[in-house]
Short mmCIF file of C-alpha atoms in Angstrom, two decimals:
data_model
loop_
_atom_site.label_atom_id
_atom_site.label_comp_id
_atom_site.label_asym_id
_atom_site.label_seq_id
_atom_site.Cartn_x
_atom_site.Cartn_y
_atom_site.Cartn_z
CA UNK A 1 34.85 -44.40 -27.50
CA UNK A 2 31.46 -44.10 -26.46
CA UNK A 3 29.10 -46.61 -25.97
CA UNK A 4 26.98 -46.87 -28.87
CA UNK A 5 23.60 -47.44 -27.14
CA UNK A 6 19.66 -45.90 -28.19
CA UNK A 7 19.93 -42.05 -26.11
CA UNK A 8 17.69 -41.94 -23.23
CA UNK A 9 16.99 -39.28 -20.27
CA UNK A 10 19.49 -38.97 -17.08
CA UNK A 11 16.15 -39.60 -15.00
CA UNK A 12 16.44 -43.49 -17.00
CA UNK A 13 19.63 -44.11 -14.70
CA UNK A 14 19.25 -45.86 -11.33
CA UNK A 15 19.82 -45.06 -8.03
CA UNK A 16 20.57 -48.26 -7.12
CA UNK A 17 23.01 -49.16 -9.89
CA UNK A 18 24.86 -46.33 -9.37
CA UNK A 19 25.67 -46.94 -5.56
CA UNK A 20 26.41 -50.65 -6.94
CA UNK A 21 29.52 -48.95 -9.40
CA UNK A 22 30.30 -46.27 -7.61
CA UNK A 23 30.79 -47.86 -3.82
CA UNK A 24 32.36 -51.12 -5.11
CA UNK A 25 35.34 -49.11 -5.84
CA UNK A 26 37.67 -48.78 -2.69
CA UNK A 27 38.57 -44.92 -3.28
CA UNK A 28 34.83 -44.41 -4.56
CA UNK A 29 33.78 -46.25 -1.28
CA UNK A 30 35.94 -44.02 0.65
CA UNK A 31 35.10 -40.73 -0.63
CA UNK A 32 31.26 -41.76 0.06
CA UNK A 33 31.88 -42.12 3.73
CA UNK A 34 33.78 -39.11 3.98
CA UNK A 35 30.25 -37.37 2.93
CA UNK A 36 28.49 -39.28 5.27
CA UNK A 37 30.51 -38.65 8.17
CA UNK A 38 30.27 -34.98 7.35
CA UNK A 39 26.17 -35.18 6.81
CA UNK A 40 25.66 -36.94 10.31
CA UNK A 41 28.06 -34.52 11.99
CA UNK A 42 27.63 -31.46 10.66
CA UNK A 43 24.18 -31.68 9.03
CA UNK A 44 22.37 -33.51 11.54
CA UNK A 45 24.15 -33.54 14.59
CA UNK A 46 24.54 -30.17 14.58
CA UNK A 47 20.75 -29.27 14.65
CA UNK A 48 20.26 -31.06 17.17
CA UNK A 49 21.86 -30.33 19.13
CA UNK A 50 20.71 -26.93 19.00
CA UNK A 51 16.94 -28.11 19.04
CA UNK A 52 17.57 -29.08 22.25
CA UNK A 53 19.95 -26.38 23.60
CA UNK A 54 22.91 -28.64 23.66
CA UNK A 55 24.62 -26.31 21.52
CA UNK A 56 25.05 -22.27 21.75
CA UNK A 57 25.31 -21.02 18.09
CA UNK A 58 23.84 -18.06 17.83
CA UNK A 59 20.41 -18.27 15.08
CA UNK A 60 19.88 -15.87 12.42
CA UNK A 61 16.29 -15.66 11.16
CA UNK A 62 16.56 -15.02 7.66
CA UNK A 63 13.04 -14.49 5.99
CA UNK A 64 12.65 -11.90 3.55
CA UNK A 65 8.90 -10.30 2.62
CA UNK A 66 9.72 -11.33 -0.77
CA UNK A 67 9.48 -14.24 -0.25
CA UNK A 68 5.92 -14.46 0.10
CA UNK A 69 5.62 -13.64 -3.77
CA UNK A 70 6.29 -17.24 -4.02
CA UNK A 71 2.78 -19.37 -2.87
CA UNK A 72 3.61 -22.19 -0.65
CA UNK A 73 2.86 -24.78 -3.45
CA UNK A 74 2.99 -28.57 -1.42
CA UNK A 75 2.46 -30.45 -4.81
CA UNK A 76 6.46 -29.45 -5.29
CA UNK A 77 7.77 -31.28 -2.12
CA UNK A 78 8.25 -34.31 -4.83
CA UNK A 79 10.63 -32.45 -6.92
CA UNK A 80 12.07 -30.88 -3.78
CA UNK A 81 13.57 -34.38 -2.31
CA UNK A 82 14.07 -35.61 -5.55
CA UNK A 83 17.33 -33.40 -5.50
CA UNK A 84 18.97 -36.36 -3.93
CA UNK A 85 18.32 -38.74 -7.03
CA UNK A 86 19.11 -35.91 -9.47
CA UNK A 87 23.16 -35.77 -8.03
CA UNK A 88 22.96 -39.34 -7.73
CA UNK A 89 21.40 -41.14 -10.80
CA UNK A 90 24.77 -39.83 -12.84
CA UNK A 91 27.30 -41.76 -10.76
CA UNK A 92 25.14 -44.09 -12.95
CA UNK A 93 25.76 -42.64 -16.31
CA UNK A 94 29.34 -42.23 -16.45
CA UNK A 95 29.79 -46.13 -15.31
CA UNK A 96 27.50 -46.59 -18.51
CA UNK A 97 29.14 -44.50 -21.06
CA UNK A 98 33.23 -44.36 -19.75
CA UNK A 99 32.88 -48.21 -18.36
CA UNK A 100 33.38 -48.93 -14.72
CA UNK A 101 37.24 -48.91 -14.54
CA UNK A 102 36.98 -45.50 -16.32
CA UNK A 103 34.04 -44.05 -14.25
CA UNK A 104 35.84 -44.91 -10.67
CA UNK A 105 37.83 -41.65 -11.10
CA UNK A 106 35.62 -39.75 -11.93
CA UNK A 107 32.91 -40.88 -9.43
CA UNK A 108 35.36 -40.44 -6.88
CA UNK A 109 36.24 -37.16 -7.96
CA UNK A 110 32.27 -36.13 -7.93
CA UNK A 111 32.00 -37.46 -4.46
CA UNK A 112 34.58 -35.36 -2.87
CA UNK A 113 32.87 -32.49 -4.58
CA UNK A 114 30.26 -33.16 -2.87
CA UNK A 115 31.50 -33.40 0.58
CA UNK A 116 33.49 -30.43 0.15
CA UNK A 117 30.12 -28.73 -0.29
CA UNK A 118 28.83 -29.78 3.18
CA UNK A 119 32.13 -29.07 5.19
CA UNK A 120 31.99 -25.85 3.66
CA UNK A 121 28.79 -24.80 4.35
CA UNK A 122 29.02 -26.37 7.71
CA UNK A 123 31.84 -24.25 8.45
CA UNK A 124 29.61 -21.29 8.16
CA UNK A 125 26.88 -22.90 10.43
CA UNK A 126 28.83 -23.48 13.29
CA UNK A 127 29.50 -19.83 12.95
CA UNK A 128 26.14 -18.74 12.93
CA UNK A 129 22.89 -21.11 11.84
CA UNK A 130 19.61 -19.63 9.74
CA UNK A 131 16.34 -20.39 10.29
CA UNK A 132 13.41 -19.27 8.50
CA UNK A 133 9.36 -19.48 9.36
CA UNK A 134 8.16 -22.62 7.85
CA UNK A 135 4.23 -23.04 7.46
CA UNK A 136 3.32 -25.61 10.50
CA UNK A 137 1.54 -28.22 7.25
CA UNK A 138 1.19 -31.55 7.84
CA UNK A 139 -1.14 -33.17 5.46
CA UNK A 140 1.49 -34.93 3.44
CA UNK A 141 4.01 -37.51 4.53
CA UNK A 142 6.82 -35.71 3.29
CA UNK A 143 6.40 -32.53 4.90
CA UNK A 144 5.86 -34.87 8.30
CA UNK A 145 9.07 -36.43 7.70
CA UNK A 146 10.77 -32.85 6.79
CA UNK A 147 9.26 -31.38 10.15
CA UNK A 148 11.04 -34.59 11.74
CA UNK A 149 14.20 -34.81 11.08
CA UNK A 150 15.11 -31.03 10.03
CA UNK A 151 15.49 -28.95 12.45
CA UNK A 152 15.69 -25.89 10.25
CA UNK A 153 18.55 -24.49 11.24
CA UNK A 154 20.79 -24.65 8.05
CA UNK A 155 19.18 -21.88 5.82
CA UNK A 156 22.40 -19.84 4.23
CA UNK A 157 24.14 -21.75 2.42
CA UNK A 158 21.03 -23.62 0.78
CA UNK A 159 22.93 -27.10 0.19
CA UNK A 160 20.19 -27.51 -2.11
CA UNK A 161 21.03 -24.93 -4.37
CA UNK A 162 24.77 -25.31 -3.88
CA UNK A 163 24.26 -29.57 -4.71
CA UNK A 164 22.49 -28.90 -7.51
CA UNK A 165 24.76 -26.40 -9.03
CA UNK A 166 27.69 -28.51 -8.22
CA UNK A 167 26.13 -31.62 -10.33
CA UNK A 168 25.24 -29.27 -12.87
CA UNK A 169 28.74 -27.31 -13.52
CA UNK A 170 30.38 -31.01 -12.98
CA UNK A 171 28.93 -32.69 -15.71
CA UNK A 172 28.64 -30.30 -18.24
CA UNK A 173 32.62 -30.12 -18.15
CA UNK A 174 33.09 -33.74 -17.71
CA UNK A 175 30.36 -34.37 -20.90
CA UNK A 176 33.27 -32.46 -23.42
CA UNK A 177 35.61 -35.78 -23.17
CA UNK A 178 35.40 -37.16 -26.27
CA UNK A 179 33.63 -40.06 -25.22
CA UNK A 180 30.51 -38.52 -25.17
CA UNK A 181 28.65 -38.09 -28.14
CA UNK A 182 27.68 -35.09 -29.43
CA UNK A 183 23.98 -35.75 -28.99
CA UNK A 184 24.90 -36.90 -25.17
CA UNK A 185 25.89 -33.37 -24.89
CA UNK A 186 23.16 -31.30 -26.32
CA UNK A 187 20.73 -33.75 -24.43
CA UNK A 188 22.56 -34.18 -21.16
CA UNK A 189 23.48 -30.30 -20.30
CA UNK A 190 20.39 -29.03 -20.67
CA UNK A 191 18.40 -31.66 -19.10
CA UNK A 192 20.85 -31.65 -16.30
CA UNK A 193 20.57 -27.65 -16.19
CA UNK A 194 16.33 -27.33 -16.21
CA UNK A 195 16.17 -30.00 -13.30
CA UNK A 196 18.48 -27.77 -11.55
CA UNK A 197 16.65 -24.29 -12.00
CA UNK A 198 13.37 -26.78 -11.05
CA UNK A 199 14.63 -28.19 -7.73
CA UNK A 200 16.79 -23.99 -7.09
CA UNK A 201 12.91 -22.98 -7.27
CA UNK A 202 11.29 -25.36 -4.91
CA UNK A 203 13.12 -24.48 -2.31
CA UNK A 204 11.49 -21.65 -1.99
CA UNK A 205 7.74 -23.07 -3.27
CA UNK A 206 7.85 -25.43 -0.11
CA UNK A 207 9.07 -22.78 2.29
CA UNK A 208 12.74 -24.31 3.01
CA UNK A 209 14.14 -21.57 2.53
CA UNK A 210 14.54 -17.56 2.00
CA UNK A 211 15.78 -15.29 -1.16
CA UNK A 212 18.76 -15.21 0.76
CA UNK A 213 19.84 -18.64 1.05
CA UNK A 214 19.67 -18.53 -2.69
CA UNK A 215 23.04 -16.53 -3.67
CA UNK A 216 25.02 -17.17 -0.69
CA UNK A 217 25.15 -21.19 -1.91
CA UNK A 218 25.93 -19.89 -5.87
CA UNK A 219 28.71 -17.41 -4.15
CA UNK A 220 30.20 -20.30 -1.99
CA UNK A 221 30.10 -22.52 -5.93
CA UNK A 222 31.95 -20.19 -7.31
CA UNK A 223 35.01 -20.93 -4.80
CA UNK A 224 34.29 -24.93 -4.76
CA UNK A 225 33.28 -25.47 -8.48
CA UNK A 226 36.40 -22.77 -9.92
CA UNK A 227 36.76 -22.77 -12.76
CA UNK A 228 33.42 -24.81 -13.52
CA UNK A 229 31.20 -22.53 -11.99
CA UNK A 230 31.80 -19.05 -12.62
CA UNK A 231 30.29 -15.45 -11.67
CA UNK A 232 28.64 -15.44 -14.98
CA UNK A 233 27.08 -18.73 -14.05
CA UNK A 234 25.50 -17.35 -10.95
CA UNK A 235 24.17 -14.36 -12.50
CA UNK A 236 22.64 -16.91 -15.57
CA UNK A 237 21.06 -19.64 -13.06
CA UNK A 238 19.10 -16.76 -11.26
CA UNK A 239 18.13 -15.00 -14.08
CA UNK A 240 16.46 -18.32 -15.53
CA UNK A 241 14.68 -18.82 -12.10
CA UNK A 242 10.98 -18.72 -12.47
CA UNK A 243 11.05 -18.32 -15.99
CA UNK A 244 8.21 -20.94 -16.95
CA UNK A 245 6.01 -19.77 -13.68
CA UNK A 246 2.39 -19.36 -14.48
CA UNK A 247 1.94 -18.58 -10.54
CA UNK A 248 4.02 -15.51 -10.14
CA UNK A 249 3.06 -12.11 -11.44
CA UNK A 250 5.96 -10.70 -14.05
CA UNK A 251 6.63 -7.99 -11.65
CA UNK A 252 6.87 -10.17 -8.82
CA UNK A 253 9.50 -12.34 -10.73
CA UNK A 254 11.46 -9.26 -11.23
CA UNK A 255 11.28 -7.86 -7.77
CA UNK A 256 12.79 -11.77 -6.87
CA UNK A 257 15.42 -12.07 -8.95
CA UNK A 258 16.77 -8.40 -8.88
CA UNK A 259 16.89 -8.45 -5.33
CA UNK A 260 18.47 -12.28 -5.12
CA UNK A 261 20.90 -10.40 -7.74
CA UNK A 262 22.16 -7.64 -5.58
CA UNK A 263 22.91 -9.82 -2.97
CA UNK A 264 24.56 -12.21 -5.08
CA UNK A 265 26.99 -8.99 -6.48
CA UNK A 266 27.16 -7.55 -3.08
CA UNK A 267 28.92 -10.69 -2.14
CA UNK A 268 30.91 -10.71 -5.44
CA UNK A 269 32.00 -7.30 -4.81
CA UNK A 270 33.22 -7.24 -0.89
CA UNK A 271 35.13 -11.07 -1.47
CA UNK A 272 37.05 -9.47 -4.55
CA UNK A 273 40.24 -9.63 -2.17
CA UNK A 274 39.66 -12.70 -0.17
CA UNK A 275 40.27 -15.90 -0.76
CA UNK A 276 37.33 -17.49 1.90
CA UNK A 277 33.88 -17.14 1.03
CA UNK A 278 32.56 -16.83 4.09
CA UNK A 279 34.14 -13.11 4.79
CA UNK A 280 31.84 -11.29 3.07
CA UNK A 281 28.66 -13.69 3.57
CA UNK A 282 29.49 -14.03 7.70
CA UNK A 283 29.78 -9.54 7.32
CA UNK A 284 26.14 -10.00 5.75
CA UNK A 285 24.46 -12.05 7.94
CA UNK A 286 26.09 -9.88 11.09
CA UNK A 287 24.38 -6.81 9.10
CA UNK A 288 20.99 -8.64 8.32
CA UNK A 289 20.46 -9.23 12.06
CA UNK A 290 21.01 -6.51 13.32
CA UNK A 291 19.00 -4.48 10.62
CA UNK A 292 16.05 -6.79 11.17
CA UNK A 293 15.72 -6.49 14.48
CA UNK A 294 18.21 -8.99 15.72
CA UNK A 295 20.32 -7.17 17.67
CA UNK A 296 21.28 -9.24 20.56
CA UNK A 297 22.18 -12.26 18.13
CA UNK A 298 24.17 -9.74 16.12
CA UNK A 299 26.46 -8.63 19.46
CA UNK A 300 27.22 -12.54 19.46
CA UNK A 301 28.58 -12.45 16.02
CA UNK A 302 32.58 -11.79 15.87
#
């Protein structure tokens, strides 16, 4: 049953308690390092390896001109890291409601999902990295750090869209057991779902990335999360992007999200028959490059 305690917001859940349940559990411990050993690899590593032309991967820049509908907005950089806490803080909650000894298998189940996000996307960068313009601003601590220790080479797949998603599609299955209360429910899944659309739409208020990292990370979900995360998902998550913006013109909001759209379908449509996401997005990017001027890095492309 679940726990019978006063409801309270996600955002009430520690980070710190929920390392505490989750990585006192061997498996749940194990599954975490897996991640880890796949961020400092193929997150880090990786970059810099090409910052300082130790590594050969050919770079795709991948701005847009739409993307300059959305104002580079630094006040947002606070909801932009706080993606980390909003996949972590509900390792937290299911220890709470399920109990420890119930929670471990379903942390650990959460955790691979994760890591399976980075390998996959990392599988794509060693193909071919993405890089976008990022304004050269300095004048808060977090951008400082940002500028520091990301290279900005990991555009498309936006892990930040595809993390968020994941923790989103994850817990609104797992919050139909019957141990959760109905009023967990129609709490939880929305709460869970507006942080997500908040933190999708900083990405691009901050400048870490392009319209077109945006549906090449909800395409790549719909392969990792099946059956969680479904076409129709995709299409609904951009569709409520930039909904509540007071800073965007109406037709600017349109322009953004019918054009993040047909890319989104164009992938849809070309991956019909294969069973790797990357086919149609690697086709794209080879495309993209060459159509933007990017000839030379689209020759390297197989």
């Amino acid at each position: 049953m679940a726990k019978k305690h006063p409801f309270h917001s996600i955002k009430k859940y520690g980070i710190l308690p929920a390392w505490i349940t989750a990585l006192t559990h061997w498996h749940c411990f194990a599954a975490f390092m897996s991640y880890m050993k796949i961020v400092s690899i193929d997150f880090f590593m990786i970059q810099f390896l090409q910052r300082h032309k130790l590594s050969r991967t050919p770079v795709i820049h991948v701005d847009n001109d739409l993307d300059e509908k959305v104002p580079f907005t630094p006040s947002k950089i606070n909801d932009y890291l706080g993606f980390v806490s909003f996949w972590i803080r509900p390792l937290s909650m299911m220890a709470d409601v399920l109990g420890r000894k119930t929670a471990k298998k379903y942390q650990e189940e959460y955790l691979h999902y994760i890591a399976k996000a980075y390998k996959e996307a990392s599988d794509l960068y060693k193909y071919c990295m993405t890089t976008t313009a990022r304004p050269k601003y300095y004048k808060n601590k977090y951008f400082v750090l940002i500028h520091m220790f990301d290279p900005h080479f990991l555009c498309v797949p936006s892990l930040h869209i595809a993390v968020v998603t994941l923790c989103f599609s994850y817990f609104r299955n797992l919050l139909q057991m019957p141990e959760f209360t109905d009023e967990q429910r129609e709490k939880w899944i929305p709460e869970i779902y507006a942080d997500a659309i908040n933190i999708a739409e900083t990405v691009l208020y901050v400048k870490q990335h392009s319209v077109n990292c945006v549906p090449a990370a909800l395409y790549m979900m719909t392969f990792i999360m099946r059956p969680y995360f479904t076409a129709e998902d995709g299409v609904k998550f951009l569709n409520d992007m930039f909904k509540n913006s007071t800073d965007i013109s109406e037709a600017d909001k349109k322009s953004l999200i019918e054009y993040m759209q047909f890319i989104y379908e164009r992938f849809l449509l070309e991956g019909v028959h294969n069973d790797d996401w990357k086919v149609p997005v690697k086709r794209w990017l080879k495309e993209y490059a060459a159509e933007h001027g990017q000839q030379e890095t689209a020759s390297l492309l197989r």
